[in-house]
Amino acid sequence: MADPLAGYHPRAVLLVRAFSRPLRRASFAGIVAGIVAGAVTEYGLRSAQSLVAGLAAVVVTVGIGYAVTLVLLPTRDRRAFEAFSWLAAREVDRFRERTGASSTARNAREVAAWLEANASAPVTREARIEMLLSIGRVDEARQELARLGPGTSALERLEVAGLRAFAETIETGTFDEPAFDAVLATIPPGSDLAPEAAAARAVTVTRARLARGDADPLGPLVAVRPQLGREATSITFRRTWLPFLRTLATFGVAIAFFGYILRGGLSGLLG
């Protein structure tokens, strides 16, 4: 199977790779458990109407599969992933609002195509720099970053500081923490932007720890998670777990369909 992260700079996808391993293991086990539970349910209700047995199989497949996935996903990984997902969702929503894009690039090839189609402009400049860095075009990113300036609003200052730290991490595996923290100190405590600043710092420090091979790289994301409240849980559910539940439901429907076939097709469904 082709690597979906091929073409990206290795340090740009450190966080994605760190989360993909535990998520993949837990979700695979959940799918297997859901399929087995759904099949057992379908077989156990063979004396019931096919429709009833089929619906039960779908519900059990989804319920057991999801439960097993959450149980097997380590708590620290889950909480760190929720913090990461919260920040990523805000950044994606802001990108779509600024550019009018209906979707984001799904691989390095689409990133390069987007850069080719969207020249540097006030609405694309931050996105262009991040995308250039993500696929290793560091010199181009540095040129565009140099033209940004420090930013005039709190959000712009945070974005510029984050991009500079990202560029430094891509190039060297670390970043200037005092300079980054100096920018964060200008963001009013208790403001709407304060949680995003804390999450951005956690993501940046985590990425650098992963690049250096430090112990407990996810610690900063775990620590910042309580500041993000229920919204982080909600965002992760909508953007990660809801699609997973649809996958489980698809397997459940397949189990119900095969049960229906084994029961004698339409005659089994009706009686």
PDB file of N, CA, C and O in Angstrom, residues 173-204:
ATOM      1  N   GLY A 173      14.965  20.710  13.551  1.00  0.00           N
ATOM      2  CA  GLY A 173      14.420  19.814  14.557  1.00  0.00           C
ATOM      3  C   GLY A 173      14.120  20.484  15.866  1.00  0.00           C
ATOM      4  O   GLY A 173      13.673  19.828  16.825  1.00  0.00           O
ATOM      5  N   THR A 174      14.319  21.791  15.961  1.00  0.00           N
ATOM      6  CA  THR A 174      13.997  22.531  17.174  1.00  0.00           C
ATOM      7  C   THR A 174      13.593  23.946  16.789  1.00  0.00           C
ATOM      8  O   THR A 174      13.588  24.289  15.601  1.00  0.00           O
ATOM      9  N   PHE A 175      13.216  24.764  17.786  1.00  0.00           N
ATOM     10  CA  PHE A 175      12.801  26.135  17.484  1.00  0.00           C
ATOM     11  C   PHE A 175      13.163  27.036  18.651  1.00  0.00           C
ATOM     12  O   PHE A 175      13.500  26.570  19.754  1.00  0.00           O
ATOM     13  N   ASP A 176      13.071  28.327  18.418  1.00  0.00           N
ATOM     14  CA  ASP A 176      13.419  29.330  19.429  1.00  0.00           C
ATOM     15  C   ASP A 176      12.236  29.514  20.387  1.00  0.00           C
ATOM     16  O   ASP A 176      11.336  30.305  20.125  1.00  0.00           O
ATOM     17  N   GLU A 177      12.230  28.749  21.476  1.00  0.00           N
ATOM     18  CA  GLU A 177      11.112  28.814  22.418  1.00  0.00           C
ATOM     19  C   GLU A 177      10.947  30.190  23.063  1.00  0.00           C
ATOM     20  O   GLU A 177       9.819  30.684  23.186  1.00  0.00           O
ATOM     21  N   PRO A 178      12.033  30.854  23.526  1.00  0.00           N
ATOM     22  CA  PRO A 178      11.850  32.186  24.114  1.00  0.00           C
ATOM     23  C   PRO A 178      11.194  33.184  23.156  1.00  0.00           C
ATOM     24  O   PRO A 178      10.337  33.973  23.559  1.00  0.00           O
ATOM     25  N   ALA A 179      11.584  33.141  21.885  1.00  0.00           N
ATOM     26  CA  ALA A 179      10.984  34.060  20.904  1.00  0.00           C
ATOM     27  C   ALA A 179       9.506  33.740  20.710  1.00  0.00           C
ATOM     28  O   ALA A 179       8.667  34.645  20.613  1.00  0.00           O
ATOM     29  N   PHE A 180       9.188  32.449  20.668  1.00  0.00           N
ATOM     30  CA  PHE A 180       7.786  32.045  20.508  1.00  0.00           C
ATOM     31  C   PHE A 180       6.978  32.470  21.727  1.00  0.00           C
ATOM     32  O   PHE A 180       5.872  33.018  21.599  1.00  0.00           O
ATOM     33  N   ASP A 181       7.526  32.249  22.914  1.00  0.00           N
ATOM     34  CA  ASP A 181       6.807  32.602  24.144  1.00  0.00           C
ATOM     35  C   ASP A 181       6.650  34.110  24.284  1.00  0.00           C
ATOM     36  O   ASP A 181       5.667  34.586  24.874  1.00  0.00           O
ATOM     37  N   ALA A 182       7.594  34.878  23.764  1.00  0.00           N
ATOM     38  CA  ALA A 182       7.480  36.330  23.828  1.00  0.00           C
ATOM     39  C   ALA A 182       6.262  36.813  23.044  1.00  0.00           C
ATOM     40  O   ALA A 182       5.577  37.758  23.447  1.00  0.00           O
ATOM     41  N   VAL A 183       5.982  36.163  21.922  1.00  0.00           N
ATOM     42  CA  VAL A 183       4.794  36.512  21.140  1.00  0.00           C
ATOM     43  C   VAL A 183       3.533  36.084  21.891  1.00  0.00           C
ATOM     44  O   VAL A 183       2.552  36.828  21.962  1.00  0.00           O
ATOM     45  N   LEU A 184       3.547  34.895  22.469  1.00  0.00           N
ATOM     46  CA  LEU A 184       2.377  34.417  23.195  1.00  0.00           C
ATOM     47  C   LEU A 184       2.048  35.323  24.382  1.00  0.00           C
ATOM     48  O   LEU A 184       0.882  35.453  24.756  1.00  0.00           O
ATOM     49  N   ALA A 185       3.072  35.942  24.959  1.00  0.00           N
ATOM     50  CA  ALA A 185       2.855  36.822  26.111  1.00  0.00           C
ATOM     51  C   ALA A 185       2.055  38.066  25.740  1.00  0.00           C
ATOM     52  O   ALA A 185       1.500  38.735  26.623  1.00  0.00           O
ATOM     53  N   THR A 186       1.985  38.402  24.458  1.00  0.00           N
ATOM     54  CA  THR A 186       1.228  39.586  24.025  1.00  0.00           C
ATOM     55  C   THR A 186      -0.251  39.286  23.838  1.00  0.00           C
ATOM     56  O   THR A 186      -1.039  40.203  23.610  1.00  0.00           O
ATOM     57  N   ILE A 187      -0.631  38.014  23.916  1.00  0.00           N
ATOM     58  CA  ILE A 187      -2.030  37.637  23.737  1.00  0.00           C
ATOM     59  C   ILE A 187      -2.753  37.741  25.068  1.00  0.00           C
ATOM     60  O   ILE A 187      -2.323  37.125  26.058  1.00  0.00           O
ATOM     61  N   PRO A 188      -3.824  38.518  25.153  1.00  0.00           N
ATOM     62  CA  PRO A 188      -4.497  38.753  26.434  1.00  0.00           C
ATOM     63  C   PRO A 188      -4.990  37.455  27.080  1.00  0.00           C
ATOM     64  O   PRO A 188      -5.683  36.675  26.424  1.00  0.00           O
ATOM     65  N   PRO A 189      -4.630  37.208  28.338  1.00  0.00           N
ATOM     66  CA  PRO A 189      -5.155  36.021  29.029  1.00  0.00           C
ATOM     67  C   PRO A 189      -6.679  36.086  29.114  1.00  0.00           C
ATOM     68  O   PRO A 189      -7.258  37.151  29.315  1.00  0.00           O
ATOM     69  N   GLY A 190      -7.329  34.957  28.938  1.00  0.00           N
ATOM     70  CA  GLY A 190      -8.783  34.923  29.007  1.00  0.00           C
ATOM     71  C   GLY A 190      -9.473  35.303  27.720  1.00  0.00           C
ATOM     72  O   GLY A 190     -10.700  35.219  27.629  1.00  0.00           O
ATOM     73  N   SER A 191      -8.714  35.712  26.700  1.00  0.00           N
ATOM     74  CA  SER A 191      -9.322  36.052  25.419  1.00  0.00           C
ATOM     75  C   SER A 191      -9.677  34.782  24.657  1.00  0.00           C
ATOM     76  O   SER A 191      -9.238  33.679  25.001  1.00  0.00           O
ATOM     77  N   ASP A 192     -10.474  34.947  23.605  1.00  0.00           N
ATOM     78  CA  ASP A 192     -10.844  33.790  22.784  1.00  0.00           C
ATOM     79  C   ASP A 192      -9.636  33.141  22.136  1.00  0.00           C
ATOM     80  O   ASP A 192      -9.658  31.943  21.818  1.00  0.00           O
ATOM     81  N   LEU A 193      -8.575  33.922  21.944  1.00  0.00           N
ATOM     82  CA  LEU A 193      -7.389  33.413  21.272  1.00  0.00           C
ATOM     83  C   LEU A 193      -6.434  32.704  22.234  1.00  0.00           C
ATOM     84  O   LEU A 193      -5.551  31.959  21.792  1.00  0.00           O
ATOM     85  N   ALA A 194      -6.609  32.924  23.533  1.00  0.00           N
ATOM     86  CA  ALA A 194      -5.677  32.350  24.509  1.00  0.00           C
ATOM     87  C   ALA A 194      -5.603  30.820  24.452  1.00  0.00           C
ATOM     88  O   ALA A 194      -4.498  30.255  24.459  1.00  0.00           O
ATOM     89  N   PRO A 195      -6.736  30.097  24.388  1.00  0.00           N
ATOM     90  CA  PRO A 195      -6.629  28.635  24.275  1.00  0.00           C
ATOM     91  C   PRO A 195      -5.928  28.189  23.001  1.00  0.00           C
ATOM     92  O   PRO A 195      -5.179  27.209  23.006  1.00  0.00           O
ATOM     93  N   GLU A 196      -6.163  28.908  21.903  1.00  0.00           N
ATOM     94  CA  GLU A 196      -5.504  28.547  20.653  1.00  0.00           C
ATOM     95  C   GLU A 196      -4.003  28.767  20.762  1.00  0.00           C
ATOM     96  O   GLU A 196      -3.214  27.967  20.244  1.00  0.00           O
ATOM     97  N   ALA A 197      -3.602  29.845  21.436  1.00  0.00           N
ATOM     98  CA  ALA A 197      -2.173  30.090  21.627  1.00  0.00           C
ATOM     99  C   ALA A 197      -1.540  28.975  22.452  1.00  0.00           C
ATOM    100  O   ALA A 197      -0.437  28.492  22.127  1.00  0.00           O
ATOM    101  N   ALA A 198      -2.224  28.544  23.500  1.00  0.00           N
ATOM    102  CA  ALA A 198      -1.698  27.464  24.340  1.00  0.00           C
ATOM    103  C   ALA A 198      -1.608  26.166  23.555  1.00  0.00           C
ATOM    104  O   ALA A 198      -0.622  25.419  23.659  1.00  0.00           O
ATOM    105  N   ALA A 199      -2.629  25.888  22.745  1.00  0.00           N
ATOM    106  CA  ALA A 199      -2.617  24.661  21.939  1.00  0.00           C
ATOM    107  C   ALA A 199      -1.534  24.727  20.867  1.00  0.00           C
ATOM    108  O   ALA A 199      -0.869  23.719  20.577  1.00  0.00           O
ATOM    109  N   ALA A 200      -1.349  25.901  20.262  1.00  0.00           N
ATOM    110  CA  ALA A 200      -0.314  26.053  19.238  1.00  0.00           C
ATOM    111  C   ALA A 200       1.072  25.821  19.826  1.00  0.00           C
ATOM    112  O   ALA A 200       1.930  25.182  19.196  1.00  0.00           O
ATOM    113  N   ARG A 201       1.281  26.323  21.032  1.00  0.00           N
ATOM    114  CA  ARG A 201       2.574  26.080  21.691  1.00  0.00           C
ATOM    115  C   ARG A 201       2.757  24.580  21.973  1.00  0.00           C
ATOM    116  O   ARG A 201       3.835  24.027  21.774  1.00  0.00           O
ATOM    117  N   ALA A 202       1.690  23.928  22.449  1.00  0.00           N
ATOM    118  CA  ALA A 202       1.784  22.497  22.755  1.00  0.00           C
ATOM    119  C   ALA A 202       2.106  21.695  21.507  1.00  0.00           C
ATOM    120  O   ALA A 202       2.943  20.778  21.544  1.00  0.00           O
ATOM    121  N   VAL A 203       1.449  22.010  20.393  1.00  0.00           N
ATOM    122  CA  VAL A 203       1.725  21.307  19.138  1.00  0.00           C
ATOM    123  C   VAL A 203       3.159  21.544  18.694  1.00  0.00           C
ATOM    124  O   VAL A 203       3.858  20.606  18.272  1.00  0.00           O
ATOM    125  N   THR A 204       3.619  22.774  18.805  1.00  0.00           N
ATOM    126  CA  THR A 204       4.972  23.113  18.360  1.00  0.00           C
ATOM    127  C   THR A 204       6.027  22.416  19.205  1.00  0.00           C
ATOM    128  O   THR A 204       7.004  21.869  18.680  1.00  0.00           O
TER     129      THR A 204
END
